[in-house]
Coordinates of C-alpha atoms and ligand atoms in Angstrom, one line a residue:
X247 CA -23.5 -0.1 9.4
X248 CA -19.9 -0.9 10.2
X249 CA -18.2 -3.6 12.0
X250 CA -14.4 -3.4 13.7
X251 CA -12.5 -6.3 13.2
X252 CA -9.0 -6.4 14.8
X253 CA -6.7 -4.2 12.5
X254 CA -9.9 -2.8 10.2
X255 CA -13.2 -1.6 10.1
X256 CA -15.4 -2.3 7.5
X257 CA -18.7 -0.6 6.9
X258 CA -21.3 -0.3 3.9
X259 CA -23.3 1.5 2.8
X260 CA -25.6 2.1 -0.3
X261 CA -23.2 -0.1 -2.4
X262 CA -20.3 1.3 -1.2
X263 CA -18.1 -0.8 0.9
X264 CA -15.9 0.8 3.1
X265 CA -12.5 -0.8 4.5
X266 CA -10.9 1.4 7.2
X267 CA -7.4 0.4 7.9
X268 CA -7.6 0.6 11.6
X269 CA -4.6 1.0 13.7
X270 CA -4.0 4.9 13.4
X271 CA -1.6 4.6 17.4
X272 CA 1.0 2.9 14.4
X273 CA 0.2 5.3 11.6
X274 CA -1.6 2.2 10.0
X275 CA 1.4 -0.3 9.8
X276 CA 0.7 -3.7 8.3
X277 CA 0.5 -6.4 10.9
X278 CA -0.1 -10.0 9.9
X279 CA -3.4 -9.9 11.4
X280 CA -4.5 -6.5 8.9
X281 CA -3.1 -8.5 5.8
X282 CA -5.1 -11.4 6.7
X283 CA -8.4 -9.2 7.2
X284 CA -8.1 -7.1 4.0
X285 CA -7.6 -10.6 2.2
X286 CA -11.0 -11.5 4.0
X287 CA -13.2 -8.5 3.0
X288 CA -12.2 -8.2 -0.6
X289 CA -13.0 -11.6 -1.2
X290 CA -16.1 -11.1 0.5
X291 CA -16.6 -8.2 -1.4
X292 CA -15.6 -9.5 -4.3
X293 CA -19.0 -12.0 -4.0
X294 CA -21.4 -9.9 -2.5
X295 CA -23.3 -8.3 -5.8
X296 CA -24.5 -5.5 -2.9
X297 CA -20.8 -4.0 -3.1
X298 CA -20.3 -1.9 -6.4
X299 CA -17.8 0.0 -5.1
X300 CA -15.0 -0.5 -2.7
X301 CA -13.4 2.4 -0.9
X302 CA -10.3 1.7 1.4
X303 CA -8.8 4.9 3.4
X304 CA -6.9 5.3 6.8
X305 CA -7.7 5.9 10.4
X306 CA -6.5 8.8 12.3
X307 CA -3.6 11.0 10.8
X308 CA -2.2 8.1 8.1
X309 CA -3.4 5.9 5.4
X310 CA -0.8 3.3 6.0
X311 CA 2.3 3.4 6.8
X312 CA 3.4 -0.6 5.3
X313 CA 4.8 -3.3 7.0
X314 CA 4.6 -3.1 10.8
X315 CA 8.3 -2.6 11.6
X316 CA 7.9 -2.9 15.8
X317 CA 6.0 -6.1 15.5
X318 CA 9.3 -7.2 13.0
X319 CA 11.5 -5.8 15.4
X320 CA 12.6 -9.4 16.7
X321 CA 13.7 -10.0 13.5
X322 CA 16.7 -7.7 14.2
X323 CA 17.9 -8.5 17.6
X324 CA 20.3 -10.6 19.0
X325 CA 20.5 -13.7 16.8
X326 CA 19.8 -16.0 14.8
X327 CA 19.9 -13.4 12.2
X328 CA 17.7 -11.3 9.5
X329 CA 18.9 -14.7 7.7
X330 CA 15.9 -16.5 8.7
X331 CA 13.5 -14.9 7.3
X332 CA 12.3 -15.6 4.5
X333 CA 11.0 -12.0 3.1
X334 CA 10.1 -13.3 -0.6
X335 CA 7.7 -15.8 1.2
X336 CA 6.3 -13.2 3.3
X337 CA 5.3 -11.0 0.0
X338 CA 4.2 -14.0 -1.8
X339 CA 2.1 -15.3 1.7
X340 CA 0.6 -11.8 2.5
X341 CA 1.2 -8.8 0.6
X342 CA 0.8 -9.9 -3.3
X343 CA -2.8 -11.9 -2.5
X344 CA -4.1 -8.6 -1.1
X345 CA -2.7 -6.5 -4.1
X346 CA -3.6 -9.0 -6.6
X347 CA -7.5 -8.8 -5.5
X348 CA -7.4 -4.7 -5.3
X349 CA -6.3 -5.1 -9.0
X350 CA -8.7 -7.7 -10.3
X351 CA -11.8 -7.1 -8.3
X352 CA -14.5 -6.7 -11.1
X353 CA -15.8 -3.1 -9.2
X354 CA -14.1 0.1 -9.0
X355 CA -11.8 0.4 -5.6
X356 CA -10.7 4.0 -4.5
X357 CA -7.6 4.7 -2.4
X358 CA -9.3 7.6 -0.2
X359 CA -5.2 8.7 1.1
X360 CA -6.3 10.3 4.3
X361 CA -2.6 10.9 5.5
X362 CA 0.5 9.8 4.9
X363 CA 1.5 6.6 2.5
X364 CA 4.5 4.8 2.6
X365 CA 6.5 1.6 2.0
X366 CA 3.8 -0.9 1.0
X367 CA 0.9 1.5 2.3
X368 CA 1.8 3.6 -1.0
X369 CA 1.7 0.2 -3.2
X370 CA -1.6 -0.7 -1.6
X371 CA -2.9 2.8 -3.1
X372 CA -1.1 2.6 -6.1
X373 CA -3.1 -0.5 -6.9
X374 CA -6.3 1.0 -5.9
X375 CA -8.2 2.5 -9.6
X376 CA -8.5 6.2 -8.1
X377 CA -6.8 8.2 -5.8
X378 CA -8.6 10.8 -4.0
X379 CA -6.2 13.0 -1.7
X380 CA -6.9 14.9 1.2
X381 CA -4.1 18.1 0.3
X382 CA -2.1 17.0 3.5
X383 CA -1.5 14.0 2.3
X384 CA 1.4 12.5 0.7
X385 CA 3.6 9.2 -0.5
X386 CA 6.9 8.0 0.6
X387 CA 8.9 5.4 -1.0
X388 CA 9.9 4.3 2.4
X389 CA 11.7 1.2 1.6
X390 CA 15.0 2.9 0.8
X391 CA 15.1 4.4 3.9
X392 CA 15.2 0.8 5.7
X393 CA 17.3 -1.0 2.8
X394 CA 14.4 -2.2 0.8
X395 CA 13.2 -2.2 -2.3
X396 CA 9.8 -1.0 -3.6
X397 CA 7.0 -3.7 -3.3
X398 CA 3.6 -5.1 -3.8
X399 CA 3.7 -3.9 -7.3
X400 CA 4.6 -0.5 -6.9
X401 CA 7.6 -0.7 -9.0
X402 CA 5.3 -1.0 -12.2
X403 CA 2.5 0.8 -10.7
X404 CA 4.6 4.1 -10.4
X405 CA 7.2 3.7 -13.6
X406 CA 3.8 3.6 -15.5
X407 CA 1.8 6.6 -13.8
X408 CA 5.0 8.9 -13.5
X409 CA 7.6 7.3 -15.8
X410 CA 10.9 6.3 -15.0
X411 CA 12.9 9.2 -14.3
X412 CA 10.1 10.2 -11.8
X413 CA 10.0 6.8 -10.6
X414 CA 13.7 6.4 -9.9
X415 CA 14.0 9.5 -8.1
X416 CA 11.2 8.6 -5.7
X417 CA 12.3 5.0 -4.9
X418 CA 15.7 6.2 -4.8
X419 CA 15.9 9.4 -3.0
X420 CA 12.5 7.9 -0.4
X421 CA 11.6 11.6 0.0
X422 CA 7.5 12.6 0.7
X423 CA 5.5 13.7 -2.6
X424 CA 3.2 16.1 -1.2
X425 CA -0.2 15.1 -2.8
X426 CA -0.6 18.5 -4.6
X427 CA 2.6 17.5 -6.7
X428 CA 1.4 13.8 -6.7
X429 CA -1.5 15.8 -8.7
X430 CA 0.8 17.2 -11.3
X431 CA 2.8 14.0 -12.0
X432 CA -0.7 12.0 -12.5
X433 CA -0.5 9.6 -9.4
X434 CA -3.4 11.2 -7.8
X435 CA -6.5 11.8 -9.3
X436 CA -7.9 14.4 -6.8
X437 CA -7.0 16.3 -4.2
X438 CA -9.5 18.3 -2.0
X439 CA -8.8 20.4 1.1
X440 CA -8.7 18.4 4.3
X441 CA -12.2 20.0 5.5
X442 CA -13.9 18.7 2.0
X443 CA -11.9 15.2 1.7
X444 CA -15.2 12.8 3.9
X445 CA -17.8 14.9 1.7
X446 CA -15.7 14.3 -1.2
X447 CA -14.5 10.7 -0.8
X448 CA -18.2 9.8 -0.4
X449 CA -19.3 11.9 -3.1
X450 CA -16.9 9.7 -5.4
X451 CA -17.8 6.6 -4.2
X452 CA -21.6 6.9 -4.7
X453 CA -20.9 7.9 -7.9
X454 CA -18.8 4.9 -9.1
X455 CA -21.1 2.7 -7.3
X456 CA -24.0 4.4 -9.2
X457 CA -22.2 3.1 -12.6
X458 CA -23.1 -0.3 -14.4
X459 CA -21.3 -2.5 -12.6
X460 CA -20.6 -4.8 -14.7
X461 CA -19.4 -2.7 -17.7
X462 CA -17.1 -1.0 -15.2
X463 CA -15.6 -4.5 -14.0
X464 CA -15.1 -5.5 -17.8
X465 CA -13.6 -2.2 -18.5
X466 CA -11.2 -2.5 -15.6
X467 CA -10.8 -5.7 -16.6
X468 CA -10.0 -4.8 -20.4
X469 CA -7.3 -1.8 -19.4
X470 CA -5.6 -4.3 -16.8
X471 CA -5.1 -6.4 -19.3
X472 CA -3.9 -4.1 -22.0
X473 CA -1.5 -2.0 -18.7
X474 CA -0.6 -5.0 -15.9
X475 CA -0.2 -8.0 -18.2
X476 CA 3.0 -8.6 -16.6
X477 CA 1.7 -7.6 -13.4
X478 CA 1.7 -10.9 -11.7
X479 CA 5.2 -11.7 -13.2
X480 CA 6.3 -8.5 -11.5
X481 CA 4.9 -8.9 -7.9
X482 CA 7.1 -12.3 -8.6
X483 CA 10.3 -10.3 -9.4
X484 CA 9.9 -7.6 -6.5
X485 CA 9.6 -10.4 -3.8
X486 CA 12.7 -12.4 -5.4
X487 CA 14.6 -8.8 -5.0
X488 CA 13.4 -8.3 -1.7
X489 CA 14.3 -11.8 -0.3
X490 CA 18.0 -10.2 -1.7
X491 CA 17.8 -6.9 -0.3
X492 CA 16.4 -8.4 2.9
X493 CA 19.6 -9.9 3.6
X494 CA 21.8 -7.0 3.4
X495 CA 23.2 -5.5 6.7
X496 CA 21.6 -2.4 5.3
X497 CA 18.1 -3.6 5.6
X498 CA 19.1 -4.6 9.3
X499 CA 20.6 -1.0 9.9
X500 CA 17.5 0.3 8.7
X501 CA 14.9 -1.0 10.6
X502 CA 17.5 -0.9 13.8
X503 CA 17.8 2.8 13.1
X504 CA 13.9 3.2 12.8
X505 CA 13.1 1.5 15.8
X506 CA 16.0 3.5 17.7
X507 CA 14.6 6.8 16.1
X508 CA 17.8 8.0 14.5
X509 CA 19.6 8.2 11.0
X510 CA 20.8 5.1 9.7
X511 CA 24.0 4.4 8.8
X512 CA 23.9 2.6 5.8
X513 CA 27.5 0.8 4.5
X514 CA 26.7 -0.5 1.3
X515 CA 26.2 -4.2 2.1
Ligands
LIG794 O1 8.7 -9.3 4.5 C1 8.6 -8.1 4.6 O2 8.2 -7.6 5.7 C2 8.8 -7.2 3.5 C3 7.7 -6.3 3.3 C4 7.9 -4.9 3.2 C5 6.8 -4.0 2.9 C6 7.0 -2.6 3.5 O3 6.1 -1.9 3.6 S1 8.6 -2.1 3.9 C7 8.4 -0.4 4.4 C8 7.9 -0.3 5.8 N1 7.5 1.0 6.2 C9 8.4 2.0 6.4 O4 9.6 1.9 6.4 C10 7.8 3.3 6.9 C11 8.3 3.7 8.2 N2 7.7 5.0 8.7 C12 8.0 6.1 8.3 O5 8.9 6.3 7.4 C13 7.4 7.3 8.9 O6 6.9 7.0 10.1 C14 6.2 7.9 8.0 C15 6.8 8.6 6.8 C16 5.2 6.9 7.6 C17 5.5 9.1 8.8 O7 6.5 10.0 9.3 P1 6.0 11.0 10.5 O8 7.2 11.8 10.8 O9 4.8 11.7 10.0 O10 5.5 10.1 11.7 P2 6.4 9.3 12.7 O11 6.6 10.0 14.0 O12 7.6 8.7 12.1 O13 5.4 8.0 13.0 C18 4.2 8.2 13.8 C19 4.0 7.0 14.6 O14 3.7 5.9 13.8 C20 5.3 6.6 15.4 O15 4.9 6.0 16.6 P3 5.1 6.7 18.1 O16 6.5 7.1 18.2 O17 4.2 8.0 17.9 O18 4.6 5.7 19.1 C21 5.9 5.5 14.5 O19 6.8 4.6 15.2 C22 4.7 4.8 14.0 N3 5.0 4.2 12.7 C23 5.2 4.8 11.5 N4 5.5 3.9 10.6 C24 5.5 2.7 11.2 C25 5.2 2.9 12.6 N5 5.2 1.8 13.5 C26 5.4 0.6 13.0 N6 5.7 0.4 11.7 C27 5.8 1.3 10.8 N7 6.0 1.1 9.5

């Protein structure tokens, strides 16, 4: 049975929970509203003994698409300026809570990536323990492209499943990894043909939710440990850097130039 909140749907089934992000006319964007929610069910989840596994996927075309730039759009017109906010505290409020939980939750979470991922969409993913990919999906490192940097601990996530050189180039250069290459550099798990992926993704998910439970949350628990000790200490750094990079006129340009559906032109500053 599944229930629609206001920016997700949440469903379960036979131990598997299901957490649909739910706003597919914006490609998925985070809204404040979303974050809130996702916080909501993962703690819920993470007390209900029912839940022994956790999938979270996309509705409509995308997984998720990261922050909601429309419903920031205010942030960039007129005055008082991009000054104001406070884009650090926004991570720290909203973003690193949710990714936090999707890394220590004590039962095994899939990333089901329906569609397209970018900005903190792709972080969200990348924090999930499996990626199952539909073979028209993909990743984008979007926060170049607006004068960001990568968040919401994707900067470790991604130098430690592809490596630096890899990791550079994507959070540099903010071009789509088709999921079939996202395959070959080890940041997806699986990738099935679009027709297979529902079949698939719940084939996965009663499988893991079929395991001991508890041996599979003290397992996640021991390779956290031994792979994201700094983890915390990093979701720290990236909002500190982002409060920076917020502040550029770059940043500004970019979301301007995403709003106004063109190319931005970035200065430098
Ligand atoms: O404090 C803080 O806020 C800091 C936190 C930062 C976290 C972040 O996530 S920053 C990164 C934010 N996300 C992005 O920059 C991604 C922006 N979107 C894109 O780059 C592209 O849309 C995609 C690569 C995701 C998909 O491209 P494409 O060509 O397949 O689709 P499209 O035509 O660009 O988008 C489809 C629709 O979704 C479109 O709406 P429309 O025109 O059909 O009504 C588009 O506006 C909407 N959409 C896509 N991404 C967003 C979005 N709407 C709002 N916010 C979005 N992020």
């Amino acid at each position: 049975m599944s229930k629609t909140f206001g920016a997700i749907e949440v469903g379960g089934e036979q131990g598997v929970l299901t957490i649909t992000l739910n706003r597919p006319q914006a490609y998925n964007a985070f809204n404040e509203q979303m974050l809130v929610e996702l916080g909501s069910a993962l703690r819920a989840a993470q007390r209900d003994d029912s839940v022994r596994c956790i999938v979270l996927t996309g509705a409509g075309k995308a997984f998720g698409a990261g922050q909601d730039l429309v419903e920031i759009k205010d942030r960039y017109t007129g005055e008082p300026s991009a000054r104001a906010v406070d884009f650090g505290a926004h991570l720290r409020l909203r973003y690193n809570p949710v990714v936090s939980r999707l890394r220590s939750i004590e039962k095994p979470v899939l990333a089901a990536v329906n569609g397209v991922a970018a900005g903190a969409g792709a972080s969200f993913a990348f924090a999930c323990d499996l990626r199952l990919c539909a073979r028209s999906a993909s990743f984008v490192m979007a926060f170049v492209n607006i004068g960001l940097v990568p968040d919401s601990g994707a900067t470790l996530a991604l130098l430690q499943h592809v490596g630096y050189s890899r990791a550079f180039e994507l959070c540099v250069l903010g071009d789509k990894l088709g999921a079939d290459e996202a395959l070959r550099c080890g940041l997806a798990n699986h990738v099935v043909d679009d027709e297979q992926f529902a079949g698939a993704v719940r084939e996965m998910a009663a499988r893991l939710a079929a395991l001991p439970t508890r041996a599979i949350g003290l397992t996640k628990r021991a390779l956290s440990r031994a792979w994201l000790a700094d983890f915390d200490d990093q979701l720290e750094y990236e909002a500190f850097m982002q409060q920076t990079a917020g502040h550029t006129s770059d940043h500004r340009e970019g979301v301007r130039a995403f709003i106004e559906k063109r190319k931005p032109h970035f200065r430098g500053v």
